CSV table of C-alpha atoms in Angstrom, one decimal:
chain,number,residue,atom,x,y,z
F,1,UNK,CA,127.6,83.7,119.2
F,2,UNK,CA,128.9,84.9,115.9
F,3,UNK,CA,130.8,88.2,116.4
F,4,UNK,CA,132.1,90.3,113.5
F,5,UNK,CA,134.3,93.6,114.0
F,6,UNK,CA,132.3,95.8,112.3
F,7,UNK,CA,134.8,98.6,112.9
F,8,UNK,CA,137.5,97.3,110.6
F,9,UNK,CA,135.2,96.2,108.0
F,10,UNK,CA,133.9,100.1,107.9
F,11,UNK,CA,137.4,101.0,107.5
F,12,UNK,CA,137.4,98.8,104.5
F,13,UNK,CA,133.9,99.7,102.8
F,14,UNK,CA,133.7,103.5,103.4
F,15,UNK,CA,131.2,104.1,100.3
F,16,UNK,CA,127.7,101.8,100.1
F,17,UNK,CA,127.0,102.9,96.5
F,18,UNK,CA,130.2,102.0,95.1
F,19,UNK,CA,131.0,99.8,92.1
F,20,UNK,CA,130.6,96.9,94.0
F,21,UNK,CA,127.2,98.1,95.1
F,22,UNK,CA,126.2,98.7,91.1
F,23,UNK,CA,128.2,95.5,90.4
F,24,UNK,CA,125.6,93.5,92.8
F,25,UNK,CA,122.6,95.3,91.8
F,26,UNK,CA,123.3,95.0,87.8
F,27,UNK,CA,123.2,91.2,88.8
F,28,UNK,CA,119.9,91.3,90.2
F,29,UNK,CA,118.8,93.2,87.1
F,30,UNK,CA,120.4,90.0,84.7
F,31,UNK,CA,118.7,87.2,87.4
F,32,UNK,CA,115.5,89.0,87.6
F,33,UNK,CA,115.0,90.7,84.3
F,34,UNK,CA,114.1,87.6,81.9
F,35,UNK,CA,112.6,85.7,84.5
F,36,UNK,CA,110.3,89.1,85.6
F,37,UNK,CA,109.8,89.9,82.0
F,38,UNK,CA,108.3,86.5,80.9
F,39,UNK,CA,106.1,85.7,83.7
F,40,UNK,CA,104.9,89.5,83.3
F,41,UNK,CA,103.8,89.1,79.9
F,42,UNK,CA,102.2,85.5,81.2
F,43,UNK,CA,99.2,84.2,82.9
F,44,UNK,CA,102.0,83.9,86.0
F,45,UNK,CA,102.3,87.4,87.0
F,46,UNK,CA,102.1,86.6,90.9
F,47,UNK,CA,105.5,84.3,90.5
F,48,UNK,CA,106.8,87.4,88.7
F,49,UNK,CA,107.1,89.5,91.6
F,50,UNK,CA,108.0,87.0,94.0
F,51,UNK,CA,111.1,85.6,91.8
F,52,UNK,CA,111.3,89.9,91.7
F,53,UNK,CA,111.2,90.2,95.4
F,54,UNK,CA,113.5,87.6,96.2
F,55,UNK,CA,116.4,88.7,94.0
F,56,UNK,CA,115.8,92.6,95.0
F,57,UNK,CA,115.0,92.0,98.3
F,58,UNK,CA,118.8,90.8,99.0
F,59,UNK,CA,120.1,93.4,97.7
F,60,UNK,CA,118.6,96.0,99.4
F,61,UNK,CA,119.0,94.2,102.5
F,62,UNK,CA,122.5,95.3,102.4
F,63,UNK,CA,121.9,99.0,102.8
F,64,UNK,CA,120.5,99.7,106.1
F,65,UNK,CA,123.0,97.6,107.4
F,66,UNK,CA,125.6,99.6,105.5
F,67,UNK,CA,123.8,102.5,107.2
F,68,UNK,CA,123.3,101.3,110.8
F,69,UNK,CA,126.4,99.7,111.3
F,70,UNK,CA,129.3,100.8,108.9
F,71,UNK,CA,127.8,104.3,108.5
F,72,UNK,CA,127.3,104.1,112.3
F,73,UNK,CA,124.0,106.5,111.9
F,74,UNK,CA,121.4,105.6,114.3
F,75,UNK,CA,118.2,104.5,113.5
F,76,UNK,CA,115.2,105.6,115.7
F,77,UNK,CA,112.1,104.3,115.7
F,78,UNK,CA,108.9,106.0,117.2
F,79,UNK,CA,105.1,105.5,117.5
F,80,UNK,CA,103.2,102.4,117.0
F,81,UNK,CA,104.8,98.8,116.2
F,82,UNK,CA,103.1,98.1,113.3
F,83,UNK,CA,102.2,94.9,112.1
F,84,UNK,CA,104.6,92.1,109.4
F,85,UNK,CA,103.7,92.0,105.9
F,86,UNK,CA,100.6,93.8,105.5
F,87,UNK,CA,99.8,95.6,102.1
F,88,UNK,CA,100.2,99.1,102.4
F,89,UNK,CA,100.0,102.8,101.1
F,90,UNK,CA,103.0,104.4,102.7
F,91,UNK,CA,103.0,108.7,102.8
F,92,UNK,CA,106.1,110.7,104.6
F,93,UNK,CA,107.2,113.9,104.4
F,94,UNK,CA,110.1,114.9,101.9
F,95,UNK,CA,112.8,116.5,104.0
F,96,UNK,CA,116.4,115.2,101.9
F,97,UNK,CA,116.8,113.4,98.4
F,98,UNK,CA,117.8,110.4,100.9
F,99,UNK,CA,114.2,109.6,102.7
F,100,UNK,CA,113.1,107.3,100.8
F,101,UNK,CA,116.3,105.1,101.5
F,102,UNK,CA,115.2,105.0,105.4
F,103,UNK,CA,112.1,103.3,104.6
F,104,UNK,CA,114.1,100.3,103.2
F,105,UNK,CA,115.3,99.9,107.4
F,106,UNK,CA,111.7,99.7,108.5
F,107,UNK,CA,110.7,97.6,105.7
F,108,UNK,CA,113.5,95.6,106.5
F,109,UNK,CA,112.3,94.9,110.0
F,110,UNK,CA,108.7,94.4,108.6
F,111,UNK,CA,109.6,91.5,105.9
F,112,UNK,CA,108.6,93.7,103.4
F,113,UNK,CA,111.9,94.7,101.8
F,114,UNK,CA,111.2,92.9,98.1
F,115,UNK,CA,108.0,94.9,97.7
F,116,UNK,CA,108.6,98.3,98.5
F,117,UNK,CA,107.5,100.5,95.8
F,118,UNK,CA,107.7,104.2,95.2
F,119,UNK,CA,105.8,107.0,92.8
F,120,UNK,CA,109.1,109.3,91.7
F,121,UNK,CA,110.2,111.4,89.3
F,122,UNK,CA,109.6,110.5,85.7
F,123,UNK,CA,113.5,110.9,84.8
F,124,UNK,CA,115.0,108.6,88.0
F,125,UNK,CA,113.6,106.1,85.8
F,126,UNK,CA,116.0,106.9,82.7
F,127,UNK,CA,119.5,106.4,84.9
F,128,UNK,CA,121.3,103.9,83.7
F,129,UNK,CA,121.4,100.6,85.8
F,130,UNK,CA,119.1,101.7,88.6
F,131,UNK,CA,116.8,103.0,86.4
F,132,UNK,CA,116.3,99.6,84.5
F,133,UNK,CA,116.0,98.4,88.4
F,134,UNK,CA,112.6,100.5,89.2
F,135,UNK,CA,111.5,99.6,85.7
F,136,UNK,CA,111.4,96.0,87.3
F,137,UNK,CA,110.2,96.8,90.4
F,138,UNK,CA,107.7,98.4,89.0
F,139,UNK,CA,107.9,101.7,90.1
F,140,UNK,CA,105.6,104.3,89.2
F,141,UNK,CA,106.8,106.8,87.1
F,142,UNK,CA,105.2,110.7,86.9
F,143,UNK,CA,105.8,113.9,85.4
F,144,UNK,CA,104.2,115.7,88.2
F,145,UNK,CA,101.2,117.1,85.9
F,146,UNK,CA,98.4,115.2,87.1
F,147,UNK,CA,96.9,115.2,83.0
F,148,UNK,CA,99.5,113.6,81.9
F,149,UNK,CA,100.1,110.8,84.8
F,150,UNK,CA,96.6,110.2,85.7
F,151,UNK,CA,96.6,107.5,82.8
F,152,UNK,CA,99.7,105.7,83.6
F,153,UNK,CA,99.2,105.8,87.4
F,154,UNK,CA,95.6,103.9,87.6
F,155,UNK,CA,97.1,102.1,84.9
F,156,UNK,CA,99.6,100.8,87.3
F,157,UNK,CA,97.9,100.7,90.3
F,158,UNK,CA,95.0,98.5,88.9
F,159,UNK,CA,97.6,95.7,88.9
F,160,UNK,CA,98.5,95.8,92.6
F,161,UNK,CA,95.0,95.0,93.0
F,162,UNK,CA,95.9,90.5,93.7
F,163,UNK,CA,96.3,90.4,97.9
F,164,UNK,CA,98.6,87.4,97.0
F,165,UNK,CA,101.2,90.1,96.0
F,166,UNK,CA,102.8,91.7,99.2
F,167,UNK,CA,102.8,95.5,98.8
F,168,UNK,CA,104.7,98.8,100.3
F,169,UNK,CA,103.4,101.2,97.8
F,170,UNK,CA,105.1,104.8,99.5
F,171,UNK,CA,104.3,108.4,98.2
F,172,UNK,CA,105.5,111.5,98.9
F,173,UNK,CA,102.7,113.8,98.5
F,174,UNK,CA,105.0,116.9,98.7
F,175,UNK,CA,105.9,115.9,95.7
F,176,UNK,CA,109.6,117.3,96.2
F,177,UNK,CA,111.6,117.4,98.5
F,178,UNK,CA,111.6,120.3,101.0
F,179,UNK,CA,113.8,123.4,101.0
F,180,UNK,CA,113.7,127.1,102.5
F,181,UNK,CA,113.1,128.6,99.2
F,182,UNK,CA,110.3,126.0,98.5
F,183,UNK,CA,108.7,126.8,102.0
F,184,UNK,CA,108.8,130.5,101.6
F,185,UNK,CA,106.5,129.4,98.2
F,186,UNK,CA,104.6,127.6,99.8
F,187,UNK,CA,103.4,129.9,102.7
F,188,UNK,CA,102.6,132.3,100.1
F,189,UNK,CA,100.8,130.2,98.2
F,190,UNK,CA,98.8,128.5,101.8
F,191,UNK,CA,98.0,132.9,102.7
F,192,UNK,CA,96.6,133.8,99.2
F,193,UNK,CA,94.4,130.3,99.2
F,194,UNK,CA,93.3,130.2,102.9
F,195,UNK,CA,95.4,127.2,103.4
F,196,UNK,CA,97.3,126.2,106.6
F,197,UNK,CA,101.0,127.5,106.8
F,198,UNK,CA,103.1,125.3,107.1
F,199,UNK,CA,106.8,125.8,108.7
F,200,UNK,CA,108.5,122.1,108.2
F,201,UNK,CA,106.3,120.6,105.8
F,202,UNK,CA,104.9,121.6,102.3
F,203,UNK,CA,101.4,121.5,101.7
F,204,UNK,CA,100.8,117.9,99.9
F,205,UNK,CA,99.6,117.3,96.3
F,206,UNK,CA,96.4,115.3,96.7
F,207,UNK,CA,95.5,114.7,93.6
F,208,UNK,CA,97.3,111.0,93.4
F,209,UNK,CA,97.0,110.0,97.0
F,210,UNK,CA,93.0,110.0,95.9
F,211,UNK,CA,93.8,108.3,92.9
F,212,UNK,CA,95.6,105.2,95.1
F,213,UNK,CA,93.1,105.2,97.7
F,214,UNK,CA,90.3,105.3,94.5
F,215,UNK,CA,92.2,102.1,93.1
F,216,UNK,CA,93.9,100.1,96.0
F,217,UNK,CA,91.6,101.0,99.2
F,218,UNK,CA,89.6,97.3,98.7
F,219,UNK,CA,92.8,95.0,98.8
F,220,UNK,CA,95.0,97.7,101.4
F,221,UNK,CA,95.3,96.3,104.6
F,222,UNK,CA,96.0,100.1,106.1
F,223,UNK,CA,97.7,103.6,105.6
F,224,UNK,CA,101.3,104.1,107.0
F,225,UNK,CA,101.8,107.6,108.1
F,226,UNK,CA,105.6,108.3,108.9
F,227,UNK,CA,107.5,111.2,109.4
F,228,UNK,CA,111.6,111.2,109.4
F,229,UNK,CA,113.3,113.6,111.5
F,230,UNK,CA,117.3,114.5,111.7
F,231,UNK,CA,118.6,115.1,114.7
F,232,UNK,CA,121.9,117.0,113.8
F,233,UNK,CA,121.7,117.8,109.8
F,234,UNK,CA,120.0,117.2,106.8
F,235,UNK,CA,122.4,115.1,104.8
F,236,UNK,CA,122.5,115.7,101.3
F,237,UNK,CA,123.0,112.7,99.3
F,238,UNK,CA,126.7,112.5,99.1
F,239,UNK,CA,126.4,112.8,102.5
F,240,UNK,CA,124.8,109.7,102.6
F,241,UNK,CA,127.1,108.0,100.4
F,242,UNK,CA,130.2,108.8,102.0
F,243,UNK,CA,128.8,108.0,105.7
F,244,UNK,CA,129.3,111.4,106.7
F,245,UNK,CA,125.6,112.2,107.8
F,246,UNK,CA,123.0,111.6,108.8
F,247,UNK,CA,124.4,110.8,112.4
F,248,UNK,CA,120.5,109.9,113.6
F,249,UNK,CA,117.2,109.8,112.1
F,250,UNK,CA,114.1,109.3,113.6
F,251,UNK,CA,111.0,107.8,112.4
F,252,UNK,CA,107.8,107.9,113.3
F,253,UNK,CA,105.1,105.5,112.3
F,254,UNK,CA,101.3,105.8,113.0
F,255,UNK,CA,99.1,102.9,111.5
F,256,UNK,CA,95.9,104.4,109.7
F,257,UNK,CA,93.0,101.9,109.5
F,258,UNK,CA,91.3,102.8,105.9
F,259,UNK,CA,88.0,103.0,108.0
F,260,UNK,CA,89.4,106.2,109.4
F,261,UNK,CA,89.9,107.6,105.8
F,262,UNK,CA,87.0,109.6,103.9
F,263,UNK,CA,86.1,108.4,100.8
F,264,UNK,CA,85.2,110.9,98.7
F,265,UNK,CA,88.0,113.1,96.9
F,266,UNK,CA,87.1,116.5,98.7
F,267,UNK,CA,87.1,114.7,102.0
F,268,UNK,CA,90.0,112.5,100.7
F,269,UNK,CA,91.9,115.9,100.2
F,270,UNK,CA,90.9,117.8,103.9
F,271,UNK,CA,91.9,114.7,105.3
F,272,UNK,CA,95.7,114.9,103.9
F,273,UNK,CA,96.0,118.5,104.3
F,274,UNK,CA,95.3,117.6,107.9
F,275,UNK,CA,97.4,115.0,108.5
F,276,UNK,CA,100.4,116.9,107.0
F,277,UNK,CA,99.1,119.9,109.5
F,278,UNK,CA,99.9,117.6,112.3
F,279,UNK,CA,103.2,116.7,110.9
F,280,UNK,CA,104.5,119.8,110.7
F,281,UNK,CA,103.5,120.0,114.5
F,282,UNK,CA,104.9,116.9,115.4
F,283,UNK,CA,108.4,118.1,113.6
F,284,UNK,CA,108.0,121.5,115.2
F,285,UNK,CA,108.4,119.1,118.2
F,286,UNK,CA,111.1,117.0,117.3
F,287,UNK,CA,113.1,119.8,116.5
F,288,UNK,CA,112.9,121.2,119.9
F,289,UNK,CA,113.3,117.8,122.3
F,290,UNK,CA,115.4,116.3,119.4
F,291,UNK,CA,112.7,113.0,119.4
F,292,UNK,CA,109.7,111.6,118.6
F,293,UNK,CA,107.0,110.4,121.4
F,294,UNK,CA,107.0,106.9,122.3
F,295,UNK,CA,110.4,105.8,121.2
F,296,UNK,CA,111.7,102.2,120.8
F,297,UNK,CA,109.0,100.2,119.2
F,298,UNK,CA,111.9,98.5,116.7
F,299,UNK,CA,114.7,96.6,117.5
F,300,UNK,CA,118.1,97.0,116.3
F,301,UNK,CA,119.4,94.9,113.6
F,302,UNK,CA,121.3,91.8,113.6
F,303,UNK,CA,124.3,91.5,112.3
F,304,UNK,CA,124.1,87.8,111.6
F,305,UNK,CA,121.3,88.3,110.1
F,306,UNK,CA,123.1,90.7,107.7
F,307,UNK,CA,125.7,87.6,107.5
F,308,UNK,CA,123.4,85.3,106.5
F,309,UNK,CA,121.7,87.1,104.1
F,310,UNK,CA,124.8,88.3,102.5
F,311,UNK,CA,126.2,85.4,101.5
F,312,UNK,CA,123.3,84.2,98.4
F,313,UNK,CA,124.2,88.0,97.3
F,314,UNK,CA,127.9,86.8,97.1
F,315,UNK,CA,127.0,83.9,95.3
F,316,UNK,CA,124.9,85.6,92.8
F,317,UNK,CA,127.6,88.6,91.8
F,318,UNK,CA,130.2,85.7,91.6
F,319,UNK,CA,127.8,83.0,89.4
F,320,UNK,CA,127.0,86.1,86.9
F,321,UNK,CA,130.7,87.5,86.9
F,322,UNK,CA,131.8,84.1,86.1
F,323,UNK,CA,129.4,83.4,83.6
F,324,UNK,CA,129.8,87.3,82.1
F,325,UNK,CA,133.5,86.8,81.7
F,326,UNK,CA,134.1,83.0,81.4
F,327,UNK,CA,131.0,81.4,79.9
F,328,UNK,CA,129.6,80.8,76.0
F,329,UNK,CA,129.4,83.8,73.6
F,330,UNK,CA,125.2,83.1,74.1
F,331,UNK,CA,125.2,84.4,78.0
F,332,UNK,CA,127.4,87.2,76.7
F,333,UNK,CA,124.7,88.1,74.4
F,334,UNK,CA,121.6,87.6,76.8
F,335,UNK,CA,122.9,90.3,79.0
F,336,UNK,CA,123.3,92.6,76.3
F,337,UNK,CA,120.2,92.1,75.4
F,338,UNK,CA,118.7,92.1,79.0
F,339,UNK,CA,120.7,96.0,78.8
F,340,UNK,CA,119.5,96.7,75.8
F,341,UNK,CA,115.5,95.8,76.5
F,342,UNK,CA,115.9,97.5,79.7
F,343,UNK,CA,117.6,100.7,78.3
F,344,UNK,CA,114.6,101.3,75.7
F,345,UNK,CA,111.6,100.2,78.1
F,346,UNK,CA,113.3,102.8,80.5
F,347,UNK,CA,113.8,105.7,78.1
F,348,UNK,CA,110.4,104.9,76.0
F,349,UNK,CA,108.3,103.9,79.4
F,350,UNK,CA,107.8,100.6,77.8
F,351,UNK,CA,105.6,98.3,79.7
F,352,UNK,CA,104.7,94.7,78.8
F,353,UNK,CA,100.8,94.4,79.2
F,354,UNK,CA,100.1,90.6,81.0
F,355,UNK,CA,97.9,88.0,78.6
F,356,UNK,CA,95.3,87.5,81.4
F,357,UNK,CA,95.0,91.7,81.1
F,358,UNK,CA,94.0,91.4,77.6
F,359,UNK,CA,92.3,88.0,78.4
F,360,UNK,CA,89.7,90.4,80.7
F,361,UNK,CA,89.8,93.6,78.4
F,362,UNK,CA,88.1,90.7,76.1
F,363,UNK,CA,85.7,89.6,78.7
């Protein structure tokens, strides 16, 4: 059996989102971004996302492993095993800036890795680099005024509709993340509107959990309800860089079957208000045994997996550093032009509109 001393190589890569780490992913941006971009704007916009998903996909791969094994933080999972590659809405509570990072390790496990994809903040999607990343991945930008994102979100979410395309679409309905000041808000605002109070949790926006439910519940295969727990601190994300925290988190999973789900908004809305009433019980828990029931339904990753994995990665940061710095004037250019596209559509929330779209807006 392969073995690999993962101790010396942590010694060695102390910080996952180094240059090295924007290095790697600005190369999937260049690989992907043409080939995404024309088959987008073409009849082909199923080969888009996969040609998307496999370049991504690797990438991210990298992380949890830099979290589970060089970071050395422990990665418990609880609740039910849930099944491979199913198309899912994904909600979890909002504890650190870093959550949504720990979804990439169940994803991982789940063969779902390429086609995670999140609702955030409106501005994440202006950072340089990364930014032009979730424009590709098609992440779905908001504001966080529902009269101004309705629009763009069914927008969106009316293309997710083709169950060829694998999809992890994951929402935090809290719509930030949570905080003691934020809490303190909150229960006020629960008191003066007869609304549970909520210690661990804040009371969820509902407003676009209907709106994906509304869109996606015909081609949705289920719900994903998970809840992530720290056992020792809440890292902040520097904390998370650095490998200082978290030392564990825990993750619960409970499968939802969209049968089990009202369907009409008022119902929609009583239903999520209830389910995050149980979370904040199920936390109130955690916090007091330091788990989640039914531990252990995930096993622990492989690192020769990882090896395997890494190595098209290598190959890809090498081919486009070679071809940045040592090939014709014309690749030169394509990449600064890949930048530049990918610097405007970020900034302006550009979005190429596929021809069979306006083939059927014609129909």
């Amino acid at each position: 059996m392969m073995s690999f001393d993962v101790a010396c190589f942590r010694a060695n890569v102390q910080c996952p989102d180094s240059s090295s780490s924007t290095s790697s992913f600005l190369a999937c941006i260049c690989c992907a971004g043409a080939v995404s971009n024309f088959y987008r704007n073409s009849l082909l916009i199923h080969y888009s996302r996969k040609a998307t998903s496999f370049f991504f996909s690797a990438w991210l791969a990298l992380w949890p492993f830099l979290f589970e094994k060089i970071n050395k933080t422990k990665v418990v999972f609880s609740g039910e095993t849930v099944p491979a590659r199913e198309r899912v809405l994904l909600i979890a509570n909002h504890r650190t800036e870093v959550d949504w990072m720990y979804l990439w390790d169940l994803a991982l496990r789940k063969g779902s890795l390429g086609c995670i994809k999140y609702i955030l903040k409106s501005t994440l999607m202006k950072l340089p680099v990364f930014g032009w990343g979730f424009h590709i991945l098609e992440f779905i930008p908001v504001q966080r005024k529902w009269e101004v994102d309705e629009s763009t979100m069914r927008q969106m979410l009316s293309t997710f509709k083709d169950p060829q395309d694998p999809l992890w679409l994951a929402l935090f309905p809290e719509g930030t993340d949570f905080t003691e000041q934020k809490c303190i808000r909150n229960k006020k605002y629960a008191a003066e509107n007869g609304l549970p109070i909520l210690k661990n949790v804040l009371l969820p926006k509902t407003k676009g959990f209907c709106a994906c439910l509304e869109e996606l519940r015909d081609c949705l295969d289920a719900v994903y309800d998970v809840t992530i727990g720290y056992k020792h601190r809440c890292p902040s994300f520097l904390d998370n860089v650095f490998g200082v925290d978290p030392s564990e988190v825990h993750i619960h999973v409970q499968r939802i079957p969209l049968d089990n789900i009202p369907t009409s908004e008022d119902k929609i809305s009583s239903w999520l208000m209830d389910t995050f009433r149980l979370k904040d019980e199920l936390l109130s828990n955690f916090y007091i045994q330091g788990h989640f029931p039914q531990e252990g339904t995930e096993m622990e990753l492989s690192t020769e997996k990882w090896l395997v994995n890494i190595v098209p990665v290598i190959a890809l940061i090498s081919i486009c550093i070679y071809l940045t710095f040592f090939s014709s004037v014309w690749f030169k250019i394509y990449v600064s032009l890949v930048c530049a596209y990918l610097a405007s559509a970020t900034y302006f929330n550009i979005r190429p509109v596929p021809i069979f779209c306006l083939v059927k807006a014609f129909l």
